[in-house]
XYZ file of C-alpha atoms in Angstrom:
606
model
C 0.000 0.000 0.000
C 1.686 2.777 -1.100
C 1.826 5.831 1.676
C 2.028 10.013 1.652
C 5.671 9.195 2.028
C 5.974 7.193 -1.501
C 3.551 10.140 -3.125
C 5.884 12.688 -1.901
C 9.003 10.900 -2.954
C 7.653 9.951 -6.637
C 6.449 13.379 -6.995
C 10.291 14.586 -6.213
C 11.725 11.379 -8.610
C 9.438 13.043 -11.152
C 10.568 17.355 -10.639
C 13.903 16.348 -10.775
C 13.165 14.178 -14.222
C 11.901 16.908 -15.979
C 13.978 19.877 -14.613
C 16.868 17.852 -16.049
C 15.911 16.998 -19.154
C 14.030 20.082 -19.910
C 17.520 21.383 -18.994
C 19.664 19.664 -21.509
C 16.811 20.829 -24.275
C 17.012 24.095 -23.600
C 21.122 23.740 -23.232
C 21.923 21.529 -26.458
C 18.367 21.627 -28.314
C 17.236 24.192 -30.556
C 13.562 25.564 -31.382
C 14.402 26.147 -35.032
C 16.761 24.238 -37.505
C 19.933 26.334 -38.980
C 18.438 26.497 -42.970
C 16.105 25.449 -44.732
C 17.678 22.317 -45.801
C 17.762 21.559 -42.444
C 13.964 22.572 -41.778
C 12.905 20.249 -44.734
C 15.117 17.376 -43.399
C 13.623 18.247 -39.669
C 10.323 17.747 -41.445
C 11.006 14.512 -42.702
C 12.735 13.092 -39.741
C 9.798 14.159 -38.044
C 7.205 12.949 -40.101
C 9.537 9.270 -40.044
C 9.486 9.334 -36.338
C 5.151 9.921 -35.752
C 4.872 7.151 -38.321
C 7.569 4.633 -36.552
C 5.806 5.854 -32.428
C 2.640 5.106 -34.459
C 3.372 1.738 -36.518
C 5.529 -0.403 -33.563
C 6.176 -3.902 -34.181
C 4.156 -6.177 -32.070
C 6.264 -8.780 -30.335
C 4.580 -11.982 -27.969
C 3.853 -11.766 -25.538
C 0.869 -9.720 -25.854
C 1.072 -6.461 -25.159
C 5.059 -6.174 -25.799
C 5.969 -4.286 -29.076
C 8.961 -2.386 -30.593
C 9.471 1.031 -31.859
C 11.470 2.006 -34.327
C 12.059 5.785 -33.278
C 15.272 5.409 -30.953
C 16.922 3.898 -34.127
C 15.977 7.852 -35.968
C 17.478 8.879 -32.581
C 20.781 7.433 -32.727
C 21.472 7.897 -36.154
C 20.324 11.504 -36.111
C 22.550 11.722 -32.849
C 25.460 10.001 -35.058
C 25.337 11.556 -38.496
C 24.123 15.513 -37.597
C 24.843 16.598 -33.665
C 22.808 16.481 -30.205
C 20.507 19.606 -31.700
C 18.742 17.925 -34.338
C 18.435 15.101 -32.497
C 16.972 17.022 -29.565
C 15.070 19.310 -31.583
C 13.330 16.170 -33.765
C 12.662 14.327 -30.154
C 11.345 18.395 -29.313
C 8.769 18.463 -32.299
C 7.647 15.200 -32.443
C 6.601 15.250 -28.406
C 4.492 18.223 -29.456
C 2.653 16.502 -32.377
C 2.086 12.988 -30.005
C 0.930 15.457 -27.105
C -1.915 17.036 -29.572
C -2.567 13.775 -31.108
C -3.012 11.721 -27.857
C -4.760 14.248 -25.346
C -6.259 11.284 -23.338
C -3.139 10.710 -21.865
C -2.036 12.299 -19.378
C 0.265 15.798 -19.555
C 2.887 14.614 -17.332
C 3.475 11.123 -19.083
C 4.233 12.886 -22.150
C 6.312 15.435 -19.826
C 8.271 12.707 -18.514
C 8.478 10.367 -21.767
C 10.143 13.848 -23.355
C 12.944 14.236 -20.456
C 13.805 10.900 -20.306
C 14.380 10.604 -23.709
C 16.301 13.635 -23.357
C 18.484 12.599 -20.823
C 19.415 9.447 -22.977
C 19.962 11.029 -25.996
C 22.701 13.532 -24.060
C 24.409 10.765 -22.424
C 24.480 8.596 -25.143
C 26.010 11.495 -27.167
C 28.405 12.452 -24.460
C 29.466 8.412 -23.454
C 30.156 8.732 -28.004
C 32.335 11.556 -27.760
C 34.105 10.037 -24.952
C 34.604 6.983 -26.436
C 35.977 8.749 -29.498
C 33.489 8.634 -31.573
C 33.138 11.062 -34.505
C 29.757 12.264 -35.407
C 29.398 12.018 -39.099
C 29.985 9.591 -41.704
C 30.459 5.743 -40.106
C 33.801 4.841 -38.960
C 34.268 1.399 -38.554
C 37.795 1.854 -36.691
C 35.557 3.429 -33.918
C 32.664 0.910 -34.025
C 32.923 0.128 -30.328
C 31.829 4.131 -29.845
C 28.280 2.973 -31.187
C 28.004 0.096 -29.354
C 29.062 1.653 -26.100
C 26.720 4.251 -26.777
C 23.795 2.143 -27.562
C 24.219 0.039 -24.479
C 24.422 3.444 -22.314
C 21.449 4.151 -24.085
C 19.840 1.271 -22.869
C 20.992 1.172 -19.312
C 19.520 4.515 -18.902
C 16.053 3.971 -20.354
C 16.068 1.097 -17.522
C 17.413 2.945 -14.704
C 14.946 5.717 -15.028
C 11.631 3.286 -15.303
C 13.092 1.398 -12.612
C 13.772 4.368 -10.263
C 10.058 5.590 -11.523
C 8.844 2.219 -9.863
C 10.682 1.662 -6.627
C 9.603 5.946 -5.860
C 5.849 4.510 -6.253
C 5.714 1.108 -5.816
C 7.293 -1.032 -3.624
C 10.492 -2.252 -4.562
C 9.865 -6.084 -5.390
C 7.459 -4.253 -7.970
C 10.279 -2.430 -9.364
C 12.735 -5.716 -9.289
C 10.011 -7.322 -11.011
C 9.611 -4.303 -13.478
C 13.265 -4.268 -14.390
C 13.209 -8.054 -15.217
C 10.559 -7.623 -17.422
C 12.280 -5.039 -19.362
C 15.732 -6.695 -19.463
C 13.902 -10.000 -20.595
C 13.868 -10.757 -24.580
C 15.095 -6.524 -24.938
C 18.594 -7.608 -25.589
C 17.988 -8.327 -28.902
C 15.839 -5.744 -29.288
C 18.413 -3.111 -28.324
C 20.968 -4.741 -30.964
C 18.442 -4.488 -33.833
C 17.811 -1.235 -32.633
C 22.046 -0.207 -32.855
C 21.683 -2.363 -36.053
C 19.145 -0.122 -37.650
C 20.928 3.583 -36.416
C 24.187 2.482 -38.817
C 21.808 1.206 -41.686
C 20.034 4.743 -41.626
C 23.502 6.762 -40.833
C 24.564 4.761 -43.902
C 21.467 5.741 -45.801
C 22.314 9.439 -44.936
C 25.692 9.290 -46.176
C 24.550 8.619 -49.525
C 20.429 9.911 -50.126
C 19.360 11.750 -46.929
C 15.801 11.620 -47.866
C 15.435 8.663 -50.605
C 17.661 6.872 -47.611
C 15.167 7.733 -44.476
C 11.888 7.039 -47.083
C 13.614 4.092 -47.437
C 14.667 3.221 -43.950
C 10.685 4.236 -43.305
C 8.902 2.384 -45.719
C 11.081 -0.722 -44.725
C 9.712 -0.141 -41.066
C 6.170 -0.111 -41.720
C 6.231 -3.477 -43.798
C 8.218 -5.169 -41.406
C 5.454 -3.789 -38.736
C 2.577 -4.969 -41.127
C 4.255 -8.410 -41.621
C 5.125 -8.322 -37.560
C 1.234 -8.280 -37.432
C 0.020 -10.590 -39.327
C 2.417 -12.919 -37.725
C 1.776 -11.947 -34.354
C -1.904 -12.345 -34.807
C -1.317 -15.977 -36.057
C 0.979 -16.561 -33.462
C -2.113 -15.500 -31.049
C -4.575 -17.326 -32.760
C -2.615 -20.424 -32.527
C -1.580 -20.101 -28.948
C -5.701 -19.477 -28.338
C -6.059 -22.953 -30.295
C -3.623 -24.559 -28.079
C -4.748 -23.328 -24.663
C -8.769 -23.580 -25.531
C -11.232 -26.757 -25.294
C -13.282 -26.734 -28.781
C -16.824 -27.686 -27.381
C -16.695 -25.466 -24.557
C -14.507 -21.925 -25.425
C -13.070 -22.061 -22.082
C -9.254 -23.086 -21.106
C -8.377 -26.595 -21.646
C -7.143 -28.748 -18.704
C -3.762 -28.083 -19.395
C -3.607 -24.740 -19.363
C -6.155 -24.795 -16.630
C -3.464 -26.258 -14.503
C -0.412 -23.955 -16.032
C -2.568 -20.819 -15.321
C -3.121 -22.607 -11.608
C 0.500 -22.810 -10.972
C 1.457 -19.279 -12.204
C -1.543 -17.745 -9.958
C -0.574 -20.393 -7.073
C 3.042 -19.145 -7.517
C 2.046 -15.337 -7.137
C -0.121 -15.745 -4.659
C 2.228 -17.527 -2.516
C 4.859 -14.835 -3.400
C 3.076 -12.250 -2.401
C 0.745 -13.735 0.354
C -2.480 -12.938 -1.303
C -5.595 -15.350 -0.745
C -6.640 -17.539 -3.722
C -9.316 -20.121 -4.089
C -10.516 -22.614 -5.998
C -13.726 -23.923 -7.036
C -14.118 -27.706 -8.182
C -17.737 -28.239 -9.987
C -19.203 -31.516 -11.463
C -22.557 -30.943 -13.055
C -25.188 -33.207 -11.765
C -26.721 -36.405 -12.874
C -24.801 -35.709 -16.060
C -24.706 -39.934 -17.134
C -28.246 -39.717 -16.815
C -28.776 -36.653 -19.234
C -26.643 -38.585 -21.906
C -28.634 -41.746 -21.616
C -31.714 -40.110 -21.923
C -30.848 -37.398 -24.420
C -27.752 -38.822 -26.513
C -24.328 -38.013 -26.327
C -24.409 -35.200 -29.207
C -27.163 -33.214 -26.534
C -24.937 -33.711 -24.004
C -22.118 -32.374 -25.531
C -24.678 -29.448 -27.029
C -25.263 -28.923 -23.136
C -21.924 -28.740 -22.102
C -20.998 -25.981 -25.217
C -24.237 -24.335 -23.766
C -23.111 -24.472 -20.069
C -19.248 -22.944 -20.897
C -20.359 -19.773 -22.436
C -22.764 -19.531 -19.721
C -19.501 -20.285 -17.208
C -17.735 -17.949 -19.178
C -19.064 -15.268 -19.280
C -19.808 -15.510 -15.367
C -16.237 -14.496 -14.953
C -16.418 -11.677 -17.235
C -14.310 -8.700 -15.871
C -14.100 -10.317 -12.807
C -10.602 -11.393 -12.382
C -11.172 -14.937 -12.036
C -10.754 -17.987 -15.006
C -12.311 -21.038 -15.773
C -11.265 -24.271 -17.270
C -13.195 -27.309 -18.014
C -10.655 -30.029 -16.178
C -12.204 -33.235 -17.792
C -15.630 -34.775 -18.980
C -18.494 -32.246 -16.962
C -15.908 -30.835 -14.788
C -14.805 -27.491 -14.398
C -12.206 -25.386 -12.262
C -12.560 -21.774 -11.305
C -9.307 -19.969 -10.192
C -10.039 -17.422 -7.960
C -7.222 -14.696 -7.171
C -7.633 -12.405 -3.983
C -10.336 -14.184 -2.781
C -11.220 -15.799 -0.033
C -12.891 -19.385 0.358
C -16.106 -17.512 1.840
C -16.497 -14.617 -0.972
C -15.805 -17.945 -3.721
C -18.506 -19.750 -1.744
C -21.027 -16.968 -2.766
C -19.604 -16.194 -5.998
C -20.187 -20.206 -7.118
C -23.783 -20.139 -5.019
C -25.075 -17.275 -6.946
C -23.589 -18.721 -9.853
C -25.726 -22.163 -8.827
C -28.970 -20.813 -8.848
C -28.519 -18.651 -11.579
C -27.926 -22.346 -13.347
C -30.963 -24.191 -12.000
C -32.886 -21.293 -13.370
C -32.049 -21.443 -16.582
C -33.785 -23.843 -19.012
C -31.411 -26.237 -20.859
C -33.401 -28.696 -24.081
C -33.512 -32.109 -21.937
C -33.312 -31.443 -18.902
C -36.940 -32.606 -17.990
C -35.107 -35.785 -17.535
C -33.150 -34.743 -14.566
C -34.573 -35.420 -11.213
C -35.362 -32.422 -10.750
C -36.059 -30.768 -14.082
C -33.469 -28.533 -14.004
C -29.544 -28.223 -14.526
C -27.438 -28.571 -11.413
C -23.741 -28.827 -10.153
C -22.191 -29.293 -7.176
C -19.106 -27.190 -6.101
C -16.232 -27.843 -3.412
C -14.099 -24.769 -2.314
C -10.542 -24.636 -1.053
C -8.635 -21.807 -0.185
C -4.736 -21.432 -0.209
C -3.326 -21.827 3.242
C 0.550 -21.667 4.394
C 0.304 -25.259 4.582
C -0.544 -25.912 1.253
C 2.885 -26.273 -0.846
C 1.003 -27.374 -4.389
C -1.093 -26.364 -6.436
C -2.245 -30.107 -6.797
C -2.823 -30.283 -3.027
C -5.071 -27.281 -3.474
C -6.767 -29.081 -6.241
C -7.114 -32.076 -4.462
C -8.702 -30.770 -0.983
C -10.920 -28.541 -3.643
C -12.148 -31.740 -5.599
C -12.322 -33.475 -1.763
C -14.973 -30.922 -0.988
C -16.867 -31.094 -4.003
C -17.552 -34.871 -3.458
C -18.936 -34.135 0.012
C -21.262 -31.924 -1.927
C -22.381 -34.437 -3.605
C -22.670 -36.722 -0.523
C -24.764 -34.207 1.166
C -27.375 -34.415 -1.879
C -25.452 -32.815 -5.020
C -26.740 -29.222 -5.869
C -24.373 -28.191 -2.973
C -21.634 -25.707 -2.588
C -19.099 -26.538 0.010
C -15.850 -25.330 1.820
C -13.485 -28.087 2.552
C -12.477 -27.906 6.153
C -15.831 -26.933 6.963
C -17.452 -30.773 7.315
C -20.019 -32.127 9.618
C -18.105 -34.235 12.658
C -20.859 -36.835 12.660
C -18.797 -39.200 15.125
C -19.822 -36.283 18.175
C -23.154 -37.015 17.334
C -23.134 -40.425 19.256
C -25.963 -41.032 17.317
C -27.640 -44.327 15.133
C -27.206 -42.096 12.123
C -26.257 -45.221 10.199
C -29.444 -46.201 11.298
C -31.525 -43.385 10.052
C -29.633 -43.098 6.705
C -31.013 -46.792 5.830
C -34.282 -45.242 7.056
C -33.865 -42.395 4.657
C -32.362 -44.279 1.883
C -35.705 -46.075 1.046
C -36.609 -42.058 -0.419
C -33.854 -42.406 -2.591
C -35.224 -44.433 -4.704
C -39.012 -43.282 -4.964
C -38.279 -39.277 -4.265
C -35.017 -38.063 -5.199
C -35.617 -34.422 -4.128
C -36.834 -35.255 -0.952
C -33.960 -37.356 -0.303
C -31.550 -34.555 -1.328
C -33.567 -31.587 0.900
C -33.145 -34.099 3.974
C -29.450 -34.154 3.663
C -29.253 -29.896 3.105
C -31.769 -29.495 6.080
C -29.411 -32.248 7.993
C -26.253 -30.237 7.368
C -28.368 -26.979 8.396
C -29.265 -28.044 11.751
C -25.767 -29.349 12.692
C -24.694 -26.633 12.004
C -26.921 -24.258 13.787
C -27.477 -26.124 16.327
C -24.352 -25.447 17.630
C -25.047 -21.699 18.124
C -28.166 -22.052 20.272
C -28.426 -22.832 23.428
C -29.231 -26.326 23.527
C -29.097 -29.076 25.533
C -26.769 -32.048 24.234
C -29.689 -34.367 24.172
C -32.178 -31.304 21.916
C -28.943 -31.177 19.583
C -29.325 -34.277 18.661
C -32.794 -34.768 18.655
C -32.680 -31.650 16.105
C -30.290 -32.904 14.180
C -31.487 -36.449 13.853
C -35.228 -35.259 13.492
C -33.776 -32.841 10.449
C -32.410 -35.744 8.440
C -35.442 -37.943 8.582
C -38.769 -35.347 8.763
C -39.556 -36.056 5.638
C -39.696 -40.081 5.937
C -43.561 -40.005 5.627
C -43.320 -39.432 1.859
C -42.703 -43.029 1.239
C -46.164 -43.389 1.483
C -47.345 -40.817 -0.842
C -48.041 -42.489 -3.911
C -45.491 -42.229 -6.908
C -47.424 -40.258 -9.249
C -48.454 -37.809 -6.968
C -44.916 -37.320 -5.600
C -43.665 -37.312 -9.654
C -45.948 -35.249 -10.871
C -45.733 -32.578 -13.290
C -47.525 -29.674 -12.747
C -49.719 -28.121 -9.658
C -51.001 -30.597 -7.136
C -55.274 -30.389 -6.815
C -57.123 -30.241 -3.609
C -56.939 -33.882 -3.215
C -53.511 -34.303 -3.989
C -52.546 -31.635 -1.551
C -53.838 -33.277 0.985
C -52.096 -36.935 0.688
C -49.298 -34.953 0.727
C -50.048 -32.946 4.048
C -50.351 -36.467 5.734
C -46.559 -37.751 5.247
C -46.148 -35.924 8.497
C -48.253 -38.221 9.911
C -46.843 -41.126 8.064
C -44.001 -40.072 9.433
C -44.847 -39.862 12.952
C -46.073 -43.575 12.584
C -42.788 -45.052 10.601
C -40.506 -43.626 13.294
C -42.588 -44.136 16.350
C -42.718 -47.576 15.365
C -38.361 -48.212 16.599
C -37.976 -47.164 20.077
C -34.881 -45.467 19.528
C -36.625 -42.728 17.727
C -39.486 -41.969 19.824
C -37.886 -38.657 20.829
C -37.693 -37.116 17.251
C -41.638 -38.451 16.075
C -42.529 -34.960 17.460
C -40.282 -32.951 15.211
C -41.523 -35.449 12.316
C -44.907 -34.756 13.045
C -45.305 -31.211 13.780
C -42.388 -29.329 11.582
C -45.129 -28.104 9.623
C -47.124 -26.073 12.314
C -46.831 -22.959 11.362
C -46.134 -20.203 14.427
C -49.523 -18.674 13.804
C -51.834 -21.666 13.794
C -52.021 -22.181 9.877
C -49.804 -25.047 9.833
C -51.032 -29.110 9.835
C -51.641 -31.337 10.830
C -52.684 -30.135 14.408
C -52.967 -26.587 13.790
C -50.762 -25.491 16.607
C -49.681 -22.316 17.512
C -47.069 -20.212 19.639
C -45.550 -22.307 22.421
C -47.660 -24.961 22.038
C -45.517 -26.212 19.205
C -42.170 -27.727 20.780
C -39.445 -25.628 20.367
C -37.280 -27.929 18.123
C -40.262 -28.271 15.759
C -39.700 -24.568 15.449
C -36.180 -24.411 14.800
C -36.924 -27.362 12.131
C -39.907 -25.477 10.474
C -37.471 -22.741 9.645
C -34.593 -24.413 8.523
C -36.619 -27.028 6.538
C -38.949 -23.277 4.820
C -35.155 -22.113 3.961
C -34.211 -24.618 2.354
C -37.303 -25.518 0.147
C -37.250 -22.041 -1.304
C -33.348 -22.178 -2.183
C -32.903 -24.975 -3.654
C -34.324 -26.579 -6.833
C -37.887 -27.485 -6.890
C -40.065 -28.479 -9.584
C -41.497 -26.129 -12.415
C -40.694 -23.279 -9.157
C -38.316 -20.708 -9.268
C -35.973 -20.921 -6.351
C -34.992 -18.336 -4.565
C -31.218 -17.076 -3.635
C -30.055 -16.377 -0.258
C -31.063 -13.325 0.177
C -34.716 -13.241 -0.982
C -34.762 -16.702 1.180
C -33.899 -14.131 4.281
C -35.902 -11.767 2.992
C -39.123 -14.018 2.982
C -38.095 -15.713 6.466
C -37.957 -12.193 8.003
C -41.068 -10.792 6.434
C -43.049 -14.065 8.224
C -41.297 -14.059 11.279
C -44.064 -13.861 14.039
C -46.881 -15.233 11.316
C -45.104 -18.657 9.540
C -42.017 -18.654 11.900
C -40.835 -17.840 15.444
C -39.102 -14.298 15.335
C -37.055 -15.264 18.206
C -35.630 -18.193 15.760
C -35.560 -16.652 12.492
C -33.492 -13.658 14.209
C -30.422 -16.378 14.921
C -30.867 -18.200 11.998
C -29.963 -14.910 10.054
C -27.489 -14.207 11.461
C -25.981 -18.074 11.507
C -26.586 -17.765 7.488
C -25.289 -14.876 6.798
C -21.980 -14.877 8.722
C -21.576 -18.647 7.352
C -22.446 -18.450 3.832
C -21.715 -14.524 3.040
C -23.506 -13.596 -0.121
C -23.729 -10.347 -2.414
C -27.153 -9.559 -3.204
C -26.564 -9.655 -6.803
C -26.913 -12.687 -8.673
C -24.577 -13.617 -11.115
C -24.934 -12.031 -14.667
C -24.526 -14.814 -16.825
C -28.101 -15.039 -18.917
């Protein structure tokens, strides 16, 4: 973070900059040119220099490119004297400061001075060196190249200072590697080109620098085109076809260059492991050509999701995908994939009345860097680790890894109740799935109220099997597509009561038939199947009524829109003291919004 101190120090770096080369212009530079000949040659050299600043060569990687005007520099700086040179590098700052007004005064300020400073020393280092300014001496050679380098040194030193003034100074380390990198031979063609055009001046001043010029300008034309092929096939290379995002090996190379950096400069970085749903059973049903329609449907969707956003996406193999998240932390990824969730069980995909639950879905794992972590495969790993306890907890999940359930403290039959809950699996996907979220909920929760050990786990145990009563509701009512009728509605009010039988029927779970039974009474008396009200419902059918409301309107339902986090809170508070208990829903907030932190924007992707 860069302090007063730096401003005040950068802002000195800079005055003394420009005072000095403003000082060797108006020392050694001139405003005019001596004749006429020379005003027409000024004119030319001029005109050469906007079109070689305008026309650089473009070199990989992106954004790295060559200009050709240091080259009219040198060889104005070794054929004429320091004045034309300065006086050309005068003229052609006052042309590129009309031209580009966007930028800002004191860039072209400073571009102009340091220029000027390495134009003097470069001329002074030649005439100490012995060289002879005029035609080329090749007894002297070493004069040029000892100039050049100077040249070179200088236009490094005085970025670099530029950087450690502002920045910090790793910044500025990192600065001056990047320039030094690949320049070398930039520099050399650069010396190379000077002697061409000094030789070019010896014999046809102007014929030589239109010439020199036109040369230029093909070479940056021919630059392009190759530079442009060289970017379309480095896109080919680090693309997958049917998707447009990053293939899985670059995936991974990106992973390790932003696993690198962020280790480097101990910055938080996450990554997100998704696996679309019930993907086999799209392909079976649909054909592999839809599926592979679905996935080409699904990247752009991904893709564009990280749009000016920092992050990158690669699909890793089959219907798996990896977001890299710089600067972010496993909580902020967390909503960034959730929002990103919904926003993908809302949108309609051909074939996907086929799923269970007629809608696209994927479930995420999370894992943030931590000084532990050496590899960016560990990270990978632990991120993949918590995306398959996503899926054990009923797919359609995002999860943190670090962050699961320790069911062993339970001291509970839970193997038990699984098998219990297990027999939905097979006749009512959903339900199965909304038992393990609401499950996960209340263990979770549960340990921020004040309960007793033995409410805990009645909670927590009750949460996973409430819905057990919907084995009995007939298949094609549970199935079916479209709005329920009167009668309907009303086999399906009874699982509760189904419920309360199936469990009351093993001792063990006597205790959490209540919660079965009555986590549908409703705090105001509307609920069923006993129409309860206030206290008289038990205090952990409460807690369960909430949790088990949440849940239903954020995740997928049938032909339903679900809601995201925030509208779910939204909703929960606007019936708190009507639906819900207020003194509930006010914890529960809080528990869900300091656990699973969301923006209230959902993810522009449609």
């Amino acid at each position: 973070m860069k302090t007063p101190l730096d401003h005040l120090t950068n802002k000195l770096y800079m005055l003394l900059i420009n005072g000095i080369g403003l000082t060797i212009f108006f020392v050694f530079g001139a405003f005019t040119f001596n004749n006429l000949s020379d005003w027409v040659l000024g004119y030319a050299l001029i005109g050469a220099n906007l079109l070689l600043t305008h026309f650089r060569i473009q070199m990989p990687p992106e954004g790295n490119s060559m200009s050709m005007d240091s080259a009219v520099y040198l060889a104005c700086l070794f054929y004429f004297d320091i004045q034309i040179a300065l006086s050309v590098l005068f003229y052609t700052s006052i042309i590129q400061f009309i031209y580009e007004r966007k930028t800002a005064w004191w860039v072209h300020l400073y571009n102009f001075s340091i220029y000027s400073i390495m134009i003097y020393s470069s001329y002074f280092v030649f005439q100490w060196t012995n060289g002879s300014v005029g035609n080329i001496h090749l007894d002297s050679l070493y004069s040029y190249v000892i100039a050049l380098t100077w040249y070179f040194m200088i236009n490094a030193l005085l970025i670099m200072l530029y950087f450690v003034t502002y920045e910090k100074k790793n910044n500025a380390i990192k600065m001056f590697k990047g320039m030094t990198r690949g320049t070398i031979e930039s520099y050399v063609s650069t010396l190379i080109l000077a002697i061409v055009l000094v030789l070019l001046f010896q014999s046809e001043p102007f014929f030589g620098l239109m010439l020199f010029v036109g040369l230029a300008l093909i070479l940056s034309f021919a630059f392009k085109q190759h530079f442009k092929l060289y970017k379309d096939a480095a896109r080919k290379a680090n693309i997958d076809q049917l998707t447009g995002l990053f293939n899985h090996g670059y995936t991974k190379e990106l992973l390790d260059k932003v696993f690198r950096e962020s280790k480097e400069n101990h910055k938080p970085l996450s990554i997100a492991f998704i696996d679309i749903d019930d993907f086999k059973k799209y392909n079976n049903g649909n054909g592999h050509l839809k599926g592979d329609k679905l996935l080409e449907e699904l990247g752009k969707q991904l893709g564009k999701s990280v749009k000016d956003t920092g992050y990158s996406i690669g699909r890793f193999s089959g219907e798996e995908f990896v977001f890299i998240l710089p600067d972010t932390t496993a909580e902020t990824a967390s909503s960034f994939i959730d929002c990103l969730r919904k926003t993908v069980n809302d949108t309609y995909y051909d074939g996907v009345e086929l799923l269970p639950y007629g809608c696209l879905s994927f479930s995420a794992g999370i894992a943030q860097l931590h000084p532990e972590i050496v590899t960016p495969s560990e990270l990978l790993s632990k991120a993949a680790q918590a995306m398959s306890y996503a899926k054990m907890q009923g797919k359609n999940n995002t999860h943190i890894f670090g962050n699961e359930i320790e069911e062993d403290r339970l001291e509970a039959p839970i193997e038990e109740i699984e098998q219990q809950l297990n027999i939905l699996l097979a006749k009512d996907i959903y339900t199965y799935r909304h038992s393990k979220r609401v499950y996960k909920y209340a263990v979770e929760f549960s340990q921020l109220l004040d309960l007793k050990d033995q409410e805990r786990k009645q909670l927590i145990l009750g949460a996973l099997i409430h819905d057990i009563g919907k084995v009995e509701v007939p298949r094609e009512i549970i199935n079916k597509q479209g709005k329920l009728d009167y009668h309907e509605w009303e086999i399906i009010k009874k699982h509760v009561t189904w419920g309360h039988e199936i469990v009351s029927s093993n001792k063990k779970f006597e205790s959490i038939a209540p919660l079965v039974e009555l986590h549908h009474e409703r705090f105001d008396g509307k609920g069923y199947p006993h129409g309860l009200s206030g206290q008289e419902i038990p205090k952990l059918a409460r807690i369960l009524c909430v949790i088990d409301s949440f849940d239903a309107m954020t995740t997928e339902r049938p032909y339903q829109r679900t809601k995201s986090f925030p509208e779910a809170i939204a909703e929960l508070k606007a019936c708190a003291g009507s639906q819900f208990d207020k003194d509930i829903v006010e914890p529960f907030v809080r528990y869900i919004e300091s656990t699973y932190p969301l923006t209230t924007e959902t993810v522009d992707v449609l």
